Amino acid sequence: MALQEYESIIYRCFRCGYCKLPSDYGDYNCPIYARFRLETCFPGGILWLMRAWWKNEIRWTDRLAKILFSCTTCSNCVEECVMSFKTDILNMITAGKSDMVEMGSVPAKVKGFLENITRYGNPYGESREKRDMWLEGTDIEQYKGQEYLYYVGCVGSYDTRAKEVTKSLGKLLLKSGLDFGVLGKEENCDGNEVRGLGEESLFEAMADDNIKQFRDSGVKKIVTLSPHSYNAMHKYYSQPDGDFEVLHYTQVVKSLIYDKKLDVTKGLTAKVTYHDPCFLGRWNTEYEAPREILGAIPGIELVEMERNKSNAFCCGGGGGNFYIDSFGSSEYVPARIRVREALSTGADILAVACPICLTMLDDAVKVEGIEDRLKVMDISEIVASVCLQEG
Amino acid sequence: MNIIVCVKRVPDITEAAGVVKIEESHKQIDKKNLVFKINEWDEFAVEEAVRLKEKSGGRVVAITVGPQEWDDVARKALAMGADEAIRIDEDVESADCYVVANILAKAIQQQSYDLIMFGAQSEDFGSAQLGPMVAESLGIPHATLIKHIELQNGGLKVSREIEEGMLELHTLSLPALLTIQTGINNPRYVSFVNIKRARDKQLSVLDIQSLSLAKEELTPKAMLERFDPPDVGKKAEVLSGSIEEVVDSLVGILKDAGVL
């Protein structure tokens, strides 16, 4: 069992509850706990359940699996745990998922997610033929050795709302003169959520295939749309064989603005609040690049939510949950909690830098009925509205 | 308990996966961009067979009839827990259920078995004939659309799903054949590691000649002439009025259509 590796640590969690909270204890910051408010539904509780299951004190049940797979891998627990083994908290939860995956006993939607990736190269089960449909109406070219590979990912390729961002970022990069191309139909899933779901071997196989494809195509630099792709490639593709320079698009766009390759002088008058994506923020400590972009646009007033940067509250889409939907319907669904928090800052725009956050929060704004007061926009869309002449 | 499960390879035609196109000949579908997988009903059957084996011991043998591409479906059954798989090497795409039933019955007769399981129907042609035909050919009792199986005293107690979710209870003596309804269980996910492990399990390929079938047994009794997509309806009625009025209209329409 994967949990075996953590034998010496797993007993030591005594459910202090720090993992439920942000650093100022202002609110509940674990998305599962905020939604369900049960003591089984936060990292401490989950670790106790995992330990009991591993030691055969409790049996596997559908409910146990559902609790476990509702973990969005947001890493708040790793951030806030005060014990010496904090860096392993999430690894232990993922090890539990791994053991259930090995058994084959996972919730039906998790099975669907993983099988769709194996069959179609994306979790939606959409045809490969549709993967490059977002390219229509753009002059973006196929990757054939350009300086950068613009890696889109599954959500950006197939999700209706996210595709608008994929396009706007592509157009921005074209405008800036950046030399780049896309893989289109040839692109495969980055595997980040597969890893987060505990299917480690599948993730490694996917990473190997992607690394080979990138190498064979001569890829040296990758700019990703999604922080999830960024995380997978930056953290896990590099060792030992993939020697690519991986950047999230906000890091590239920031430089393009500073180097005057993108002209933002037209400005935009708006009050904007920025939602730190878990995989850019807590996972990879990139809090500044997106803020610098917003700061460089004249007229934008940046207001921070109470829970920002390393305290950001997860949108609830990670760990495959943008598809698996562990949180169901409720006013306490994490995305709805987050948009209410954004609204309370008085902002007109809730800025995001991740296609999963985008779809989760965009849907939440609609469900909350606040579309006329708060607009969810990707940072690339904000910059595009300033830099590009539409029409 | 020795169990034989028969499995079929079908195209994945869930909505999201794309629209199935019909070839020029109107006798085949365009396979070009389709992804293939194990028939959904068969996956439930394999899962049930493996669970029965895990509970009461024995062996599960998966059998399929098809060309080499069909190895993947046989391997899926192995990865789910079948002990052995047999693929009868013959492309039966233009054959009918009569022919396939004859082939399977002959192959099954070479095995020792207590129970044979089929999926209730296939996702592509959905005839639901194969299981009953094989049972009749073998001269054993069968029951279809099974939602629950219990072993008892050298026989089986099974629940058969009929309309409105009602269940009929039957007892059968063994050997017997069951066709399995979806929802009988939650088929396990097969991890990447387990797929690789299944490669070590035995997959035998059987030459159809070795079954010594008579020509008549391999001649279809039903031939597919052609198929066409259904006409796309052009009528759409937009109901207007207050919510109460719209609901009344809708209820009326549904009643007239015999739905309510």
XYZ file of C-alpha atoms in Angstrom:
651
model
C 0.000 0.000 0.000
C 1.240 3.486 -0.859
C 0.203 4.589 2.630
C 2.851 2.223 4.023
C 5.521 4.764 3.141
C 4.033 7.165 5.688
C 3.765 4.699 8.534
C 5.911 6.716 10.913
C 4.109 9.980 10.238
C 0.452 9.198 9.762
C -0.120 8.459 13.447
C 1.239 11.822 14.445
C -1.582 13.989 13.161
C -3.720 14.751 16.195
C -6.360 16.776 14.389
C -5.328 20.180 15.705
C -7.245 21.676 12.801
C -4.664 24.215 11.600
C -5.064 22.661 8.139
C -8.692 23.809 8.082
C -7.691 27.464 8.398
C -5.749 30.241 6.667
C -2.848 31.851 8.518
C -5.034 34.517 10.146
C -7.679 31.987 11.249
C -10.281 34.262 9.673
C -12.404 31.602 7.978
C -12.311 27.968 6.927
C -9.746 27.549 4.173
C -9.963 23.850 3.371
C -12.524 23.629 0.554
C -13.830 20.219 1.694
C -14.357 21.388 5.248
C -15.917 24.663 4.148
C -18.408 22.691 2.097
C -19.277 19.766 4.344
C -18.337 20.925 7.857
C -17.836 17.375 9.075
C -14.769 16.354 11.040
C -14.057 13.592 8.538
C -13.882 16.186 5.800
C -10.639 18.020 6.420
C -7.042 16.762 6.107
C -6.738 15.765 9.776
C -9.964 13.798 9.605
C -9.030 12.255 6.266
C -5.654 11.143 7.609
C -7.336 9.447 10.573
C -9.748 7.696 8.208
C -6.844 6.630 5.972
C -4.933 5.274 8.925
C -7.953 3.334 10.174
C -8.627 1.931 6.694
C -5.023 0.923 6.235
C -5.063 -0.873 9.580
C -8.350 -2.619 8.711
C -10.211 -0.868 11.514
C -12.747 0.385 8.985
C -13.798 -1.092 5.656
C -13.713 0.578 2.288
C -17.052 2.197 1.505
C -18.317 4.377 -1.281
C -18.601 7.224 1.218
C -14.977 6.835 2.311
C -13.889 7.053 -1.299
C -16.090 10.085 -1.942
C -14.611 11.958 1.016
C -11.079 11.148 -0.083
C -11.578 12.112 -3.715
C -13.188 15.413 -2.806
C -9.706 16.643 -1.878
C -8.835 19.281 -4.462
C -5.079 19.112 -3.710
C -5.101 22.852 -3.015
C -2.209 22.509 -0.562
C -3.637 24.801 2.120
C -2.960 22.002 4.585
C 0.707 21.810 3.567
C 0.917 25.572 3.953
C -0.710 25.748 7.385
C 0.224 22.525 9.190
C 2.567 23.313 12.070
C 4.161 19.887 12.381
C 7.529 18.847 10.988
C 5.856 16.508 8.490
C 3.709 19.234 6.939
C 5.210 18.718 3.489
C 3.808 15.181 3.474
C 0.218 15.964 4.440
C -1.048 16.114 0.885
C 1.226 13.260 -0.170
C -0.491 11.069 2.400
C -3.951 11.955 1.166
C -2.828 11.277 -2.400
C -1.289 7.972 -1.255
C -4.718 7.008 0.076
C -6.219 7.827 -3.325
C -3.445 5.791 -4.910
C -4.339 2.735 -2.850
C -7.997 2.998 -3.836
C -6.985 3.410 -7.481
C -4.860 0.290 -7.193
C -7.834 -1.623 -5.774
C -9.995 -0.241 -8.518
C -12.501 1.030 -5.964
C -12.977 4.650 -6.880
C -16.093 6.786 -7.373
C -17.639 6.284 -10.833
C -16.755 9.802 -11.969
C -13.098 9.269 -11.045
C -13.130 6.086 -13.138
C -14.728 8.027 -15.999
C -12.162 10.818 -15.708
C -9.192 8.453 -15.883
C -10.632 6.201 -18.582
C -11.491 9.187 -20.762
C -7.922 10.410 -20.500
C -6.592 7.024 -21.556
C -9.016 6.754 -24.474
C -9.275 10.328 -25.680
C -6.339 12.209 -24.198
C -8.751 14.408 -22.203
C -11.045 13.838 -19.206
C -14.226 14.948 -20.990
C -14.268 12.008 -23.421
C -14.406 14.478 -26.310
C -12.993 13.431 -29.652
C -9.378 14.252 -30.425
C -10.638 15.795 -33.635
C -12.176 18.615 -31.625
C -9.045 19.461 -29.642
C -7.879 22.180 -31.997
C -11.264 23.720 -32.793
C -10.375 26.770 -30.705
C -7.790 27.669 -33.383
C -10.495 28.680 -35.837
C -10.338 32.353 -36.680
C -6.780 32.797 -35.410
C -3.476 32.897 -37.268
C -1.774 30.681 -34.723
C 0.496 28.115 -36.283
C 1.289 24.481 -35.626
C 4.448 23.936 -33.586
C 7.383 23.158 -35.838
C 10.449 24.259 -33.915
C 9.511 27.811 -32.919
C 11.114 29.333 -29.836
C 8.099 28.564 -27.622
C 5.539 25.817 -27.430
C 2.205 27.310 -26.318
C 0.801 24.375 -24.369
C -2.964 24.689 -23.981
C -4.114 21.659 -21.960
C -7.461 19.859 -21.871
C -9.667 22.457 -20.180
C -8.397 25.210 -22.461
C -8.967 23.024 -25.513
C -12.482 21.764 -24.809
C -14.295 23.909 -22.242
C -16.511 26.499 -23.960
C -15.669 29.379 -21.641
C -12.000 28.445 -21.314
C -11.554 28.338 -25.099
C -12.239 32.084 -25.198
C -9.195 32.555 -22.992
C -7.064 30.136 -24.995
C -7.816 32.283 -28.041
C -7.273 35.627 -26.344
C -3.914 34.553 -24.949
C -2.915 33.178 -28.348
C -3.813 36.482 -30.001
C -1.877 38.405 -27.365
C 1.216 36.299 -27.931
C 0.892 36.815 -31.683
C 0.567 40.566 -31.196
C 3.703 40.624 -29.078
C 5.711 38.996 -31.840
C 6.580 35.976 -29.728
C 7.762 33.088 -31.870
C 5.499 30.189 -30.887
C 3.345 27.330 -32.108
C 0.771 24.883 -30.736
C 0.429 21.122 -30.926
C -3.277 21.244 -31.779
C -4.715 17.764 -32.288
C -1.355 16.242 -31.404
C -1.430 17.688 -27.883
C -2.000 15.278 -24.991
C -3.106 15.844 -21.426
C -0.354 17.049 -19.084
C -1.457 14.566 -16.413
C -1.419 16.910 -13.416
C -4.872 15.860 -12.201
C -4.053 12.206 -12.926
C -1.198 12.549 -10.469
C -3.449 14.369 -8.018
C -5.913 11.456 -8.255
C -3.217 9.000 -7.203
C -2.739 7.308 -10.582
C 1.009 7.789 -10.355
C 2.006 5.180 -12.949
C -0.389 6.547 -15.518
C 0.971 10.023 -14.837
C 4.531 8.830 -15.380
C 3.572 7.118 -18.640
C 1.828 10.295 -19.828
C 4.803 12.425 -18.804
C 7.185 10.098 -20.619
C 5.088 10.272 -23.792
C 4.854 14.062 -23.613
C 8.564 14.473 -22.931
C 9.366 12.280 -25.920
C 6.968 14.210 -28.133
C 8.428 17.545 -27.011
C 12.002 16.346 -27.492
C 11.283 14.877 -30.932
C 9.656 18.148 -31.960
C 12.605 20.181 -30.743
C 10.761 21.903 -27.899
C 13.015 23.896 -25.552
C 10.679 26.457 -23.982
C 7.076 25.939 -22.985
C 4.525 28.578 -22.041
C 1.416 27.068 -20.472
C -2.098 28.433 -20.305
C -2.894 26.512 -17.144
C -1.032 26.529 -13.829
C -1.862 22.809 -13.647
C 0.186 22.154 -16.791
C 2.865 24.475 -15.459
C 3.022 22.512 -12.218
C 3.213 19.114 -13.912
C 5.892 20.133 -16.365
C 7.921 22.463 -14.198
C 7.943 20.197 -11.143
C 7.822 16.711 -12.591
C 8.784 16.620 -16.248
C 12.258 17.961 -15.707
C 13.549 15.023 -13.805
C 15.333 13.192 -15.090
C 14.877 13.491 -18.854
C 12.873 16.571 -19.698
C 15.123 19.595 -19.811
C 12.628 22.227 -20.866
C 12.199 25.747 -19.603
C 8.607 25.915 -18.450
C 6.797 29.186 -17.781
C 3.258 30.071 -16.878
C 1.801 32.605 -19.302
C 1.600 35.334 -16.648
C 5.390 35.157 -16.306
C 5.780 35.606 -20.062
C 3.116 38.302 -20.468
C 4.635 40.272 -17.580
C 7.969 40.408 -19.418
C 6.267 41.239 -22.708
C 4.600 44.239 -21.069
C 7.798 45.423 -19.397
C 9.742 44.986 -22.644
C 7.072 47.066 -24.381
C 6.214 44.200 -26.740
C 2.619 44.635 -25.542
C 1.295 48.173 -25.229
C -1.057 48.642 -22.267
C -1.046 52.449 -22.240
C -4.668 52.580 -23.380
C -5.492 51.485 -19.833
C -8.688 50.177 -18.262
C -10.679 51.800 -15.486
C -11.793 48.994 -13.213
C -11.592 47.705 -9.687
C -10.042 44.284 -9.955
C -9.504 41.578 -7.395
C -7.158 38.708 -8.206
C -7.779 35.069 -7.229
C -4.487 33.193 -6.768
C -4.734 29.771 -8.444
C -3.534 27.003 -6.123
C -1.125 25.583 -8.685
C 0.494 28.929 -9.448
C 0.357 30.309 -5.911
C 0.777 27.852 -3.068
C 2.203 25.052 -5.241
C 4.742 27.196 -7.091
C 4.933 30.419 -5.045
C 4.217 32.682 -8.018
C 2.123 35.443 -6.497
C 3.657 38.493 -8.126
C 3.700 38.111 -11.922
C -0.106 38.311 -12.309
C -0.267 41.271 -9.918
C 2.520 43.053 -11.778
C 0.567 42.666 -14.993
C -2.525 44.209 -13.415
C -0.380 46.911 -11.801
C 1.124 47.855 -15.168
C -2.276 48.676 -16.686
C -3.215 52.315 -16.028
C -6.615 52.740 -14.425
C -6.806 49.370 -12.728
C -7.281 49.534 -8.994
C -6.161 46.247 -7.471
C -8.064 45.276 -4.320
C -7.172 42.156 -2.407
C -9.592 39.638 -0.967
C -9.038 38.863 2.705
C -7.716 35.463 1.758
C -5.046 36.143 -0.829
C -1.633 34.836 -1.937
C -0.670 31.859 0.208
C -4.028 32.146 1.982
C -6.110 32.028 -1.193
C -9.267 29.921 -0.935
C -9.394 27.161 -3.556
C -12.065 27.401 -6.277
C -12.802 23.712 -5.739
C -11.823 22.546 -9.219
C -8.551 20.763 -8.492
C -7.992 17.033 -7.966
C -10.160 16.468 -11.040
C -13.121 18.063 -9.278
C -13.956 20.391 -12.165
C -15.246 17.141 -13.711
C -15.838 14.840 -10.749
C -17.889 17.504 -8.972
C -17.578 16.189 -5.409
C -19.161 19.332 -3.979
C -22.548 19.143 -5.636
C -24.997 21.996 -5.139
C -25.028 24.209 -2.103
C -24.366 27.807 -1.110
C -21.239 26.400 0.552
C -19.745 25.089 -2.675
C -16.189 26.539 -2.565
C -16.549 28.464 -5.833
C -19.667 30.204 -4.564
C -18.013 31.076 -1.264
C -15.101 32.543 -3.211
C -17.165 34.710 -5.557
C -19.124 36.103 -2.613
C -15.771 36.971 -1.044
C -14.686 38.646 -4.293
C -17.949 40.601 -4.474
C -17.446 41.910 -0.948
C -14.240 43.679 -2.009
C -16.343 45.955 -4.218
C -14.457 44.774 -7.289
C -16.022 44.892 -10.772
C -13.760 42.180 -12.081
C -12.594 38.932 -10.504
C -9.332 38.177 -12.291
C -8.094 34.621 -12.677
C -5.048 33.003 -14.255
C -6.232 29.406 -14.588
C -8.847 27.926 -16.955
C -10.211 25.698 -14.185
C -10.636 28.616 -11.758
C -12.216 30.478 -14.663
C -14.949 27.911 -15.308
C -15.574 27.185 -11.627
C -15.866 30.850 -10.627
C -17.686 31.892 -13.796
C -20.364 29.253 -13.121
C -20.530 30.269 -9.462
C -21.175 33.900 -10.369
C -24.115 32.762 -12.496
C -25.521 30.510 -9.771
C -25.163 33.332 -7.229
C -27.031 35.610 -9.615
C -24.382 38.359 -9.463
C -23.370 38.450 -13.138
C -24.343 42.091 -13.421
C -22.091 43.072 -10.520
C -19.020 40.875 -10.891
C -17.345 39.744 -14.080
C -14.915 36.827 -14.049
C -12.092 37.502 -16.494
C -8.819 35.793 -17.181
C -5.771 38.050 -16.936
C -5.071 37.436 -20.622
C -8.582 38.679 -21.437
C -8.001 41.829 -19.397
C -4.694 42.499 -21.164
C -6.228 41.643 -24.550
C -9.043 44.148 -23.981
C -6.381 46.798 -23.538
C -3.844 45.726 -26.171
C -5.818 44.347 -29.044
C -8.091 46.168 -31.457
C -11.129 43.917 -31.627
C -13.523 44.122 -34.548
C -16.969 -22.059 -9.333
C -15.815 -21.936 -12.978
C -17.262 -19.019 -14.848
C -17.073 -18.130 -18.533
C -17.733 -14.524 -19.542
C -18.221 -13.549 -23.177
C -17.129 -10.060 -24.133
C -17.543 -7.827 -27.170
C -15.533 -4.915 -28.505
C -17.663 -1.910 -29.441
C -17.119 1.721 -30.445
C -17.418 4.282 -27.656
C -20.471 6.267 -28.638
C -21.209 8.363 -25.582
C -22.517 11.754 -26.696
C -19.403 13.656 -25.920
C -17.260 11.357 -28.038
C -18.616 12.471 -31.362
C -21.151 11.490 -33.911
C -21.001 8.098 -35.594
C -20.864 8.336 -39.380
C -22.167 5.713 -41.771
C -19.954 4.502 -44.602
C -20.812 4.823 -48.301
C -21.866 1.161 -48.419
C -24.555 1.828 -45.774
C -23.571 -1.462 -44.202
C -20.793 -0.285 -41.922
C -19.917 2.665 -39.744
C -16.880 4.810 -40.435
C -14.397 3.568 -37.856
C -11.723 6.127 -38.595
C -11.990 8.419 -35.598
C -13.714 6.069 -33.206
C -12.269 4.731 -29.996
C -13.106 1.148 -29.099
C -13.711 -0.389 -25.718
C -15.383 -3.289 -23.937
C -19.184 -3.374 -24.284
C -20.643 -1.699 -21.210
C -22.944 -4.609 -20.257
C -20.020 -7.007 -20.621
C -17.914 -4.912 -18.269
C -20.595 -5.356 -15.599
C -20.635 -9.103 -16.381
C -16.860 -9.438 -16.022
C -16.957 -7.490 -12.744
C -19.723 -9.745 -11.404
C -17.890 -12.896 -12.474
C -14.676 -11.758 -10.806
C -16.538 -10.842 -7.607
C -18.201 -14.281 -7.519
C -14.792 -15.892 -7.956
C -13.272 -13.695 -5.254
C -16.046 -14.746 -2.884
C -16.276 -18.454 -3.567
C -13.119 -19.442 -5.435
C -12.796 -20.898 -8.927
C -11.728 -19.508 -12.291
C -12.990 -16.907 -14.697
C -12.316 -17.387 -18.411
C -13.135 -14.544 -20.809
C -14.006 -15.429 -24.404
C -14.365 -13.167 -27.414
C -14.726 -13.619 -31.184
C -12.892 -11.125 -33.331
C -9.749 -10.137 -35.217
C -6.490 -9.123 -33.579
C -7.639 -5.649 -32.469
C -10.040 -7.434 -30.139
C -7.105 -8.528 -27.962
C -7.475 -5.282 -26.032
C -10.936 -6.235 -24.812
C -9.714 -9.683 -23.803
C -6.877 -8.010 -21.901
C -9.293 -5.660 -20.194
C -11.135 -8.699 -18.838
C -7.815 -10.155 -17.658
C -6.867 -6.868 -16.026
C -10.216 -6.806 -14.211
C -9.445 -10.217 -12.730
C -10.242 -12.936 -15.272
C -7.713 -15.765 -15.026
C -7.517 -16.572 -18.701
C -8.781 -15.146 -21.968
C -9.503 -16.784 -25.299
C -9.969 -14.960 -28.567
C -11.426 -16.919 -31.448
C -9.703 -15.384 -34.422
C -12.518 -14.535 -36.831
C -14.003 -11.261 -38.037
C -17.719 -11.698 -37.438
C -18.745 -8.143 -38.230
C -21.025 -9.202 -41.084
C -22.235 -12.331 -39.315
C -25.474 -12.476 -37.332
C -26.066 -13.647 -33.785
C -26.858 -17.182 -35.002
C -23.324 -17.576 -36.378
C -21.612 -15.956 -33.396
C -23.703 -18.075 -31.013
C -22.622 -21.235 -32.833
C -18.960 -20.231 -32.652
C -19.160 -19.373 -28.963
C -21.142 -22.468 -28.053
C -18.547 -24.685 -29.726
C -15.679 -22.907 -27.968
C -17.471 -23.031 -24.615
C -18.051 -26.766 -24.979
C -14.260 -27.201 -24.905
C -14.168 -25.626 -21.427
C -15.465 -26.841 -18.101
C -17.923 -24.400 -16.583
C -20.585 -23.958 -13.931
C -21.831 -20.573 -15.055
C -21.740 -18.595 -18.281
C -22.258 -14.848 -18.273
C -23.020 -12.422 -21.084
C -23.854 -8.756 -21.042
C -27.621 -8.360 -21.600
C -27.041 -6.623 -24.937
C -24.419 -4.814 -26.956
C -24.105 -1.061 -27.257
C -23.951 -1.132 -31.040
C -26.575 -3.564 -32.299
C -28.433 -4.144 -29.038
C -30.182 -7.339 -30.174
C -29.850 -9.094 -26.779
C -30.010 -12.441 -28.592
C -26.569 -13.915 -28.092
C -26.854 -15.092 -24.489
C -30.213 -16.894 -24.903
C -29.069 -18.448 -28.229
C -25.902 -19.854 -26.661
C -27.874 -21.223 -23.704
C -30.318 -22.987 -25.995
C -27.468 -24.327 -28.107
C -25.811 -25.759 -25.004
C -29.090 -27.029 -23.608
C -28.763 -25.181 -20.294
C -31.220 -22.905 -18.459
C -30.759 -19.144 -18.737
C -32.099 -15.936 -17.267
C -31.671 -12.444 -18.696
C -31.322 -8.899 -17.335
C -29.882 -10.039 -14.035
C -29.463 -7.472 -11.276
C -28.499 -9.741 -8.416
C -26.931 -13.189 -8.051
C -26.779 -15.408 -4.989
C -25.186 -18.838 -4.882
C -27.170 -21.419 -2.981
C -26.999 -25.204 -2.658
C -25.392 -25.928 -6.003
C -27.736 -23.531 -7.753
C -28.445 -19.833 -8.146
C -31.025 -17.416 -6.889
C -31.211 -14.449 -9.230
C -33.156 -11.219 -9.569
C -34.267 -10.244 -13.031
C -35.077 -6.635 -13.805
C -38.362 -5.981 -15.567
C -40.361 -2.801 -16.166
C -40.533 -0.019 -13.613
C -37.487 -1.421 -11.819
C -39.419 -4.409 -10.483
C -37.455 -7.568 -9.864
C -38.468 -11.153 -10.581
C -36.860 -13.794 -8.386
C -35.789 -17.019 -10.043
C -33.841 -20.063 -9.015
C -31.747 -21.951 -11.516
C -29.744 -25.124 -11.282
C -26.179 -25.145 -12.518
C -24.781 -25.131 -15.125
C -26.697 -22.066 -16.272
C -26.285 -18.929 -18.370
C -27.070 -15.404 -17.221
C -27.174 -12.152 -19.138
C -26.229 -9.232 -16.948
C -27.980 -5.877 -16.633
C -26.081 -2.644 -16.040
C -26.081 -1.405 -12.487
C -25.620 -4.864 -10.950
C -22.349 -3.580 -9.479
C -19.720 -0.837 -9.843
C -17.089 -2.140 -12.254
C -13.624 -1.589 -10.888
C -11.210 0.891 -12.351
C -8.176 -0.840 -13.798
C -5.064 1.120 -12.985
C -2.174 1.483 -15.400
C -0.073 -0.802 -13.222
C -2.763 -3.484 -13.256
C -3.100 -3.267 -17.025
C 0.615 -3.959 -17.311
C 0.386 -6.842 -14.829
C -2.380 -8.427 -16.917
C 0.076 -8.839 -19.775
C 1.490 -11.795 -17.867
C -1.871 -13.561 -17.866
C -2.722 -16.064 -20.544
C -4.434 -14.881 -23.718
C -4.881 -17.759 -26.195
C -5.876 -17.235 -29.796
C -8.038 -19.986 -31.233
C -8.162 -20.736 -34.935
C -11.810 -20.978 -36.030
C -10.954 -24.124 -38.008
C -10.155 -25.848 -34.740
C -13.829 -25.560 -33.752
C -14.915 -27.736 -36.709
C -18.116 -25.852 -37.390
C -20.339 -26.956 -40.252
C -20.817 -24.530 -43.165
C -24.470 -24.162 -42.244
C -23.501 -23.102 -38.734
C -21.344 -20.313 -40.178
C -23.993 -19.063 -42.624
C -25.990 -16.125 -41.275
C -29.757 -16.456 -41.231
C -30.233 -12.695 -41.089
C -28.385 -10.296 -43.359
C -27.972 -6.572 -42.787
C -29.224 -4.883 -45.943
C -28.452 -1.260 -45.083
C -28.714 1.267 -42.332
C -29.378 4.984 -42.413
C -29.431 7.706 -39.791
C -32.925 8.687 -38.656
C -34.525 11.744 -40.294
C -33.810 14.876 -38.346
C -37.151 16.317 -37.282
C -37.803 19.887 -38.309
C -40.691 20.563 -36.023
C -40.133 22.498 -32.846
C -42.947 24.010 -30.879
C -42.271 26.882 -28.512
C -44.796 27.003 -25.678
C -45.765 30.439 -24.438
C -47.805 31.892 -21.630
C -47.524 31.878 -17.880
C -45.700 29.063 -16.134
C -49.019 27.424 -15.272
C -50.226 27.664 -18.875
C -46.960 26.287 -20.243
C -47.036 23.396 -17.786
C -50.641 22.571 -18.703
C -49.784 22.628 -22.432
C -46.742 20.448 -21.861
C -48.656 17.918 -19.794
C -51.298 17.775 -22.521
C -48.691 17.167 -25.207
C -47.001 14.438 -23.177
C -50.332 12.746 -22.465
C -51.242 12.813 -26.149
C -47.882 11.295 -26.973
C -48.605 8.482 -24.535
C -45.657 9.426 -22.354
C -47.751 10.313 -19.321
